[in-house]
Short mmCIF file of C-alpha atoms in Angstrom, two decimals:
data_model
loop_
_atom_site.label_atom_id
_atom_site.label_comp_id
_atom_site.label_asym_id
_atom_site.label_seq_id
_atom_site.Cartn_x
_atom_site.Cartn_y
_atom_site.Cartn_z
CA UNK G 1 170.77 150.48 8.73
CA UNK G 2 169.47 147.17 10.07
CA UNK G 3 170.64 144.87 12.82
CA UNK G 4 173.22 142.89 10.87
CA UNK G 5 175.09 146.04 9.76
CA UNK G 6 173.50 146.07 6.31
CA UNK G 7 172.89 149.54 4.90
CA UNK G 8 170.61 151.24 2.39
CA UNK G 9 170.78 154.79 1.06
CA UNK G 10 168.23 156.38 -1.26
CA UNK G 11 168.37 160.03 -2.20
CA UNK G 12 167.12 162.52 -4.76
CA UNK G 13 168.00 166.12 -5.59
CA UNK G 14 164.31 166.77 -6.38
CA UNK G 15 162.74 168.17 -3.21
CA UNK G 16 159.39 168.99 -4.79
CA UNK G 17 157.87 165.74 -3.53
CA UNK G 18 159.17 166.16 0.02
CA UNK G 19 156.87 167.65 2.65
CA UNK G 20 157.27 168.42 6.34
CA UNK G 21 155.51 170.28 9.13
CA UNK G 22 157.35 173.27 10.58
CA UNK G 23 156.17 172.62 14.12
CA UNK G 24 155.09 168.98 14.38
CA UNK G 25 156.87 165.65 13.93
CA UNK G 26 155.42 164.99 10.49
CA UNK G 27 157.30 164.50 7.23
CA UNK G 28 157.34 162.41 4.10
CA UNK G 29 158.74 162.03 0.61
CA UNK G 30 157.81 160.31 -2.64
CA UNK G 31 160.78 159.09 -4.63
CA UNK G 32 158.56 157.30 -7.16
CA UNK G 33 154.77 157.59 -7.40
CA UNK G 34 152.57 154.88 -8.89
CA UNK G 35 151.62 155.68 -12.52
CA UNK G 36 148.81 158.20 -12.66
CA UNK G 37 148.97 158.93 -8.93
CA UNK G 38 149.96 162.23 -7.32
CA UNK G 39 152.47 162.31 -4.43
CA UNK G 40 150.99 163.03 -0.97
CA UNK G 41 151.57 166.38 0.72
CA UNK G 42 150.69 165.18 4.22
CA UNK G 43 149.96 162.08 6.30
CA UNK G 44 147.45 159.77 4.60
CA UNK G 45 146.04 156.35 5.46
CA UNK G 46 148.11 153.19 5.17
CA UNK G 47 145.99 151.95 2.26
CA UNK G 48 146.08 155.24 0.34
CA UNK G 49 149.83 155.55 0.79
CA UNK G 50 150.36 152.04 -0.62
CA UNK G 51 148.13 152.87 -3.59
CA UNK G 52 149.85 156.18 -4.44
CA UNK G 53 153.50 155.73 -3.46
CA UNK G 54 155.80 153.16 -5.09
CA UNK G 55 158.94 154.34 -3.28
CA UNK G 56 158.91 156.78 -0.38
CA UNK G 57 157.93 157.20 3.26
CA UNK G 58 155.66 159.01 5.71
CA UNK G 59 156.27 159.66 9.41
CA UNK G 60 154.15 161.01 12.27
CA UNK G 61 154.43 160.65 16.07
CA UNK G 62 152.30 157.49 15.95
CA UNK G 63 152.74 156.10 12.41
CA UNK G 64 155.83 155.13 10.37
CA UNK G 65 155.59 153.65 6.85
CA UNK G 66 157.62 153.37 3.68
CA UNK G 67 159.40 151.45 0.94
CA UNK G 68 162.95 152.30 -0.13
CA UNK G 69 165.41 150.98 -2.72
CA UNK G 70 169.15 151.54 -2.54
CA UNK G 71 170.19 154.21 -5.03
CA UNK G 72 173.56 152.59 -5.76
CA UNK G 73 175.36 155.93 -5.30
CA UNK G 74 177.20 154.89 -2.15
CA UNK G 75 178.36 151.58 -0.74
CA UNK G 76 179.92 150.60 2.55
CA UNK G 77 180.33 146.95 1.59
CA UNK G 78 177.05 145.53 2.96
CA UNK G 79 174.15 147.02 1.05
CA UNK G 80 170.48 146.12 1.29
CA UNK G 81 168.55 146.31 -1.97
CA UNK G 82 165.21 147.26 -0.45
CA UNK G 83 163.31 147.73 2.78
CA UNK G 84 159.55 148.03 3.50
CA UNK G 85 157.86 148.80 6.80
CA UNK G 86 154.65 149.89 8.51
CA UNK G 87 154.19 150.24 12.25
CA UNK G 88 152.29 152.24 14.85
CA UNK G 89 153.76 153.58 18.09
CA UNK G 90 152.38 154.23 21.56
CA UNK G 91 154.60 156.81 23.31
CA UNK G 92 155.65 156.25 26.95
CA UNK G 93 158.33 158.86 27.54
CA UNK G 94 158.98 162.13 25.75
CA UNK G 95 161.82 164.19 27.25
CA UNK G 96 160.72 164.97 30.79
CA UNK G 97 158.54 163.60 33.57
CA UNK G 98 155.46 161.74 32.42
CA UNK G 99 152.34 163.99 32.49
CA UNK G 100 154.56 167.09 32.83
CA UNK G 101 155.50 169.72 30.25
CA UNK G 102 158.22 168.22 28.08
CA UNK G 103 161.67 169.83 27.91
CA UNK G 104 164.01 171.01 25.19
CA UNK G 105 166.73 168.35 25.11
CA UNK G 106 169.63 170.79 24.94
CA UNK G 107 168.02 173.48 27.13
CA UNK G 108 165.46 176.15 26.24
CA UNK G 109 168.04 178.29 24.40
CA UNK G 110 168.61 175.43 21.94
CA UNK G 111 165.37 176.21 20.10
CA UNK G 112 166.82 179.61 19.13
CA UNK G 113 169.71 180.18 16.64
CA UNK G 114 172.31 179.99 19.42
CA UNK G 115 173.64 176.44 18.93
CA UNK G 116 174.13 174.31 15.81
CA UNK G 117 172.77 171.80 15.13
CA UNK G 118 169.45 171.72 16.93
CA UNK G 119 168.62 168.38 18.57
CA UNK G 120 165.46 167.15 20.22
CA UNK G 121 164.55 163.76 21.64
CA UNK G 122 160.88 163.55 20.68
CA UNK G 123 160.17 160.17 22.26
CA UNK G 124 162.74 158.63 24.61
CA UNK G 125 160.67 155.48 24.87
CA UNK G 126 157.62 153.99 23.21
CA UNK G 127 156.11 150.66 22.17
CA UNK G 128 155.71 149.87 18.47
CA UNK G 129 153.62 147.27 16.66
CA UNK G 130 153.81 146.31 12.99
CA UNK G 131 156.25 144.78 10.53
CA UNK G 132 159.53 145.42 8.68
CA UNK G 133 160.76 143.61 5.55
CA UNK G 134 164.49 143.68 4.77
CA UNK G 135 164.83 142.12 1.33
CA UNK G 136 163.07 138.75 1.56
CA UNK G 137 163.07 138.65 5.39
CA UNK G 138 159.94 139.79 7.25
CA UNK G 139 159.86 140.68 10.93
CA UNK G 140 156.52 141.11 12.71
CA UNK G 141 156.47 142.60 16.20
CA UNK G 142 154.15 143.82 18.91
CA UNK G 143 154.91 146.35 21.67
CA UNK G 144 158.66 146.45 21.08
CA UNK G 145 160.78 149.36 22.44
CA UNK G 146 161.26 152.29 20.08
CA UNK G 147 162.83 155.76 20.09
CA UNK G 148 162.52 158.98 18.06
CA UNK G 149 164.78 162.03 17.86
CA UNK G 150 165.37 164.75 15.28
CA UNK G 151 168.23 167.00 14.14
CA UNK G 152 167.85 170.21 12.18
CA UNK G 153 169.80 173.38 11.50
CA UNK G 154 172.65 174.68 9.38
CA UNK G 155 175.65 172.60 10.47
CA UNK G 156 176.51 169.21 11.94
CA UNK G 157 178.92 168.71 14.88
CA UNK G 158 182.62 168.44 14.04
CA UNK G 159 182.87 165.39 16.31
CA UNK G 160 180.34 163.52 18.42
CA UNK G 161 179.25 160.36 20.19
CA UNK G 162 175.76 159.04 20.95
CA UNK G 163 174.05 156.11 22.59
CA UNK G 164 170.51 154.95 23.28
CA UNK G 165 169.00 151.98 25.07
CA UNK G 166 165.45 151.26 26.20
CA UNK G 167 165.63 147.46 26.40
CA UNK G 168 167.29 146.57 29.70
CA UNK G 169 167.51 143.12 31.26
CA UNK G 170 165.51 142.34 34.42
CA UNK G 171 164.30 145.91 34.81
CA UNK G 172 161.29 146.27 37.15
CA UNK G 173 159.92 149.04 34.93
CA UNK G 174 160.48 150.58 31.51
CA UNK G 175 163.87 152.33 31.39
CA UNK G 176 165.23 154.61 28.67
CA UNK G 177 168.79 155.91 28.50
CA UNK G 178 170.07 158.51 26.04
CA UNK G 179 173.65 159.83 25.96
CA UNK G 180 175.31 162.30 23.64
CA UNK G 181 178.27 164.60 23.40
CA UNK G 182 179.77 166.72 20.67
CA UNK G 183 181.81 169.63 19.46
CA UNK G 184 179.05 171.96 18.29
CA UNK G 185 179.09 175.30 16.54
CA UNK G 186 178.10 178.62 18.16
CA UNK G 187 176.93 180.94 15.35
CA UNK G 188 176.92 184.07 17.53
CA UNK G 189 180.61 183.75 18.44
CA UNK G 190 181.67 181.68 15.42
CA UNK G 191 183.39 179.20 17.73
CA UNK G 192 182.95 175.63 18.96
CA UNK G 193 182.26 174.16 22.37
CA UNK G 194 182.26 170.58 23.70
CA UNK G 195 179.10 169.57 25.56
CA UNK G 196 177.52 166.30 26.67
CA UNK G 197 174.46 165.02 28.46
CA UNK G 198 172.82 161.94 29.96
CA UNK G 199 169.07 161.45 30.19
CA UNK G 200 167.39 158.61 32.10
CA UNK G 201 163.64 157.93 32.18
CA UNK G 202 162.46 155.50 34.86
CA UNK G 203 159.07 154.92 36.52
CA UNK G 204 157.64 158.09 35.02
CA UNK G 205 160.47 160.32 36.26
CA UNK G 206 163.14 162.06 34.18
CA UNK G 207 166.71 162.27 35.51
CA UNK G 208 168.55 164.98 33.60
CA UNK G 209 172.34 165.39 33.63
CA UNK G 210 173.61 168.29 31.57
CA UNK G 211 176.34 170.97 31.86
CA UNK G 212 173.84 173.52 33.16
CA UNK G 213 172.85 171.05 35.93
CA UNK G 214 176.35 169.90 36.95
CA UNK G 215 179.54 168.29 35.60
CA UNK G 216 179.35 165.76 32.75
CA UNK G 217 182.50 163.69 32.20
CA UNK G 218 183.29 161.23 29.44
CA UNK G 219 185.94 158.88 28.11
CA UNK G 220 185.15 157.75 24.58
CA UNK G 221 187.53 155.61 22.55
CA UNK G 222 187.66 155.75 18.74
CA UNK G 223 185.52 152.61 18.81
CA UNK G 224 184.24 150.06 21.30
CA UNK G 225 184.10 151.97 24.62
CA UNK G 226 181.78 154.71 25.95
CA UNK G 227 182.13 155.75 29.62
CA UNK G 228 180.25 158.65 31.21
CA UNK G 229 179.78 160.04 34.72
CA UNK G 230 177.59 162.98 35.67
CA UNK G 231 175.90 164.47 38.70
CA UNK G 232 173.68 167.28 39.90
CA UNK G 233 172.55 168.36 43.35
CA UNK G 234 170.18 165.41 43.74
CA UNK G 235 171.42 162.47 41.67
CA UNK G 236 174.49 160.82 40.17
CA UNK G 237 174.78 158.54 37.15
CA UNK G 238 177.50 156.35 35.63
CA UNK G 239 177.36 154.19 32.53
CA UNK G 240 179.70 152.04 30.48
CA UNK G 241 178.90 150.99 26.93
CA UNK G 242 181.07 148.50 25.05
CA UNK G 243 180.93 146.50 21.85
CA UNK G 244 183.01 143.92 20.01
CA UNK G 245 180.89 144.36 16.90
CA UNK G 246 182.68 146.03 13.97
CA UNK G 247 179.77 148.41 13.45
CA UNK G 248 178.36 149.93 10.28
CA UNK G 249 179.66 153.00 8.43
CA UNK G 250 176.90 155.60 8.06
CA UNK G 251 176.66 158.60 5.76
CA UNK G 252 176.34 161.96 7.48
CA UNK G 253 176.28 165.58 6.29
CA UNK G 254 179.56 167.47 5.99
CA UNK G 255 180.64 170.74 4.38
CA UNK G 256 181.66 168.75 1.29
CA UNK G 257 178.48 166.67 1.09
CA UNK G 258 177.47 163.26 2.44
CA UNK G 259 180.44 161.21 3.67
CA UNK G 260 180.99 158.02 5.66
CA UNK G 261 182.12 159.75 8.86
CA UNK G 262 179.86 157.94 11.30
CA UNK G 263 179.93 154.44 12.80
CA UNK G 264 177.04 152.68 14.53
CA UNK G 265 176.15 149.38 16.14
CA UNK G 266 172.95 147.94 17.59
CA UNK G 267 174.96 145.27 19.45
CA UNK G 268 176.24 147.35 22.37
CA UNK G 269 176.53 146.13 25.96
CA UNK G 270 175.43 148.76 28.45
CA UNK G 271 175.69 149.01 32.24
CA UNK G 272 173.71 151.84 33.83
CA UNK G 273 173.78 152.87 37.50
CA UNK G 274 171.84 155.71 39.11
CA UNK G 275 172.06 156.92 42.71
CA UNK G 276 170.60 159.54 44.98
CA UNK G 277 173.23 162.09 46.02
CA UNK G 278 173.73 162.89 49.70
CA UNK G 279 174.06 166.38 51.21
CA UNK G 280 177.82 165.79 51.45
CA UNK G 281 178.11 165.09 47.72
CA UNK G 282 178.57 161.31 47.96
CA UNK G 283 176.58 158.45 46.48
CA UNK G 284 173.51 157.54 48.47
CA UNK G 285 170.74 155.01 47.88
CA UNK G 286 170.82 153.08 44.60
CA UNK G 287 167.87 153.98 42.39
CA UNK G 288 168.71 151.82 39.40
CA UNK G 289 171.34 149.27 38.36
CA UNK G 290 170.61 147.53 35.05
CA UNK G 291 172.38 146.03 32.05
CA UNK G 292 171.57 145.43 28.40
CA UNK G 293 173.04 143.77 25.32
CA UNK G 294 170.82 145.78 22.96
CA UNK G 295 172.28 149.28 23.16
CA UNK G 296 172.74 151.47 20.09
CA UNK G 297 176.17 153.14 20.13
CA UNK G 298 177.77 155.64 17.77
CA UNK G 299 180.79 157.82 17.08
CA UNK G 300 181.03 160.39 14.32
CA UNK G 301 183.03 163.18 12.79
CA UNK G 302 186.60 163.47 13.94
CA UNK G 303 189.44 163.28 14.31
CA UNK G 304 189.28 160.00 16.28
CA UNK G 305 192.99 159.26 16.52
CA UNK G 306 192.97 159.03 20.34
CA UNK G 307 190.69 158.66 23.38
CA UNK G 308 188.34 161.61 23.88
CA UNK G 309 188.41 162.66 27.55
CA UNK G 310 186.48 165.74 28.59
CA UNK G 311 184.60 167.37 31.45
CA UNK G 312 181.74 169.67 30.45
CA UNK G 313 180.20 172.17 32.88
CA UNK G 314 178.52 175.49 32.21
CA UNK G 315 179.63 178.71 33.84
CA UNK G 316 177.65 180.08 36.77
CA UNK G 317 175.97 182.65 34.54
CA UNK G 318 175.06 180.05 31.91
CA UNK G 319 173.68 177.72 34.61
CA UNK G 320 171.46 180.50 35.92
CA UNK G 321 170.26 181.41 32.43
CA UNK G 322 169.65 177.87 31.19
CA UNK G 323 168.08 176.92 34.51
CA UNK G 324 165.26 179.44 34.12
CA UNK G 325 161.86 177.67 33.85
CA UNK G 326 161.10 179.12 30.43
CA UNK G 327 158.64 177.35 28.15
CA UNK G 328 159.60 178.76 24.74
CA UNK G 329 156.74 177.02 22.96
CA UNK G 330 154.21 178.77 25.23
CA UNK G 331 155.86 182.14 24.60
CA UNK G 332 155.61 181.74 20.84
CA UNK G 333 151.98 180.64 21.10
CA UNK G 334 151.22 184.36 21.34
CA UNK G 335 153.10 185.00 18.09
CA UNK G 336 152.68 181.80 16.03
CA UNK G 337 154.01 183.39 12.84
CA UNK G 338 157.31 184.07 14.62
CA UNK G 339 157.80 180.52 15.92
CA UNK G 340 161.23 179.18 14.86
CA UNK G 341 161.08 176.19 12.46
CA UNK G 342 161.48 172.93 14.36
CA UNK G 343 159.86 174.17 17.57
#
């Protein structure tokens, strides 16, 4: 998907030319190799990739490159024929305080087969430099805001919303906002639960609002309006995202295959406010109050026949369990062969 709601989808049932690391952000695929050239099985140089791969991509934490052609199998009305890109990235924020151990986005239990799907924000904010060509249009850029997350697992949420913005107007420092909520599957109990979270990175500090930290409330309309409030013992956050853009229909995985059950826009308006919380539970000093007209906003799954209002808060036992300072990655460093894929 690109900024003007144009869309491209390329796929193949042949997975032999796809490669990925189990425990690092590194993956790639060759749809078509140049004649006489073998497909890569790992990250290679920009020049070597261009010489060996006619259609495909490669991704690492600091390098993103590829060339894709629309397969013609799906159409949402505004289809791009091709896209090419190559850019490097300098990370600023992961998911946690800068210079501190980074956190599992959905809590430390989320790396185990307890929730589906797994979700991790790998880089809440970074600066990218390079170029992108959409058809015959070329865009060159230097130090522009970028974001990376990943999903993996056995199922997708039945219903969800999402938003991300790291380009705020008149901000005194780099700010990154990520919001999400969904009806996710619990394999152990074979049931669903509705959870949401808000994450704010600002001046090197991470402000985390999640059900195991305190209440998370939302009001999400079928399209055009995203409103969230959340608080913990120290801070409180409120945000409103809106858009008049029609958005772009996006393919997403379902039990019956890929279907257009997701809608996105890059033309969202976002207002974000963050406060300290007083000992009496009221709003204290304002930490941040910023706006943007470059927010990415999304709804998916369903049904979306009415406004989705919900308050998500973990039980006391779950709060105590999820609040434990457990670094799962460090635990598995003693047994690397047992490390779950994706961690």
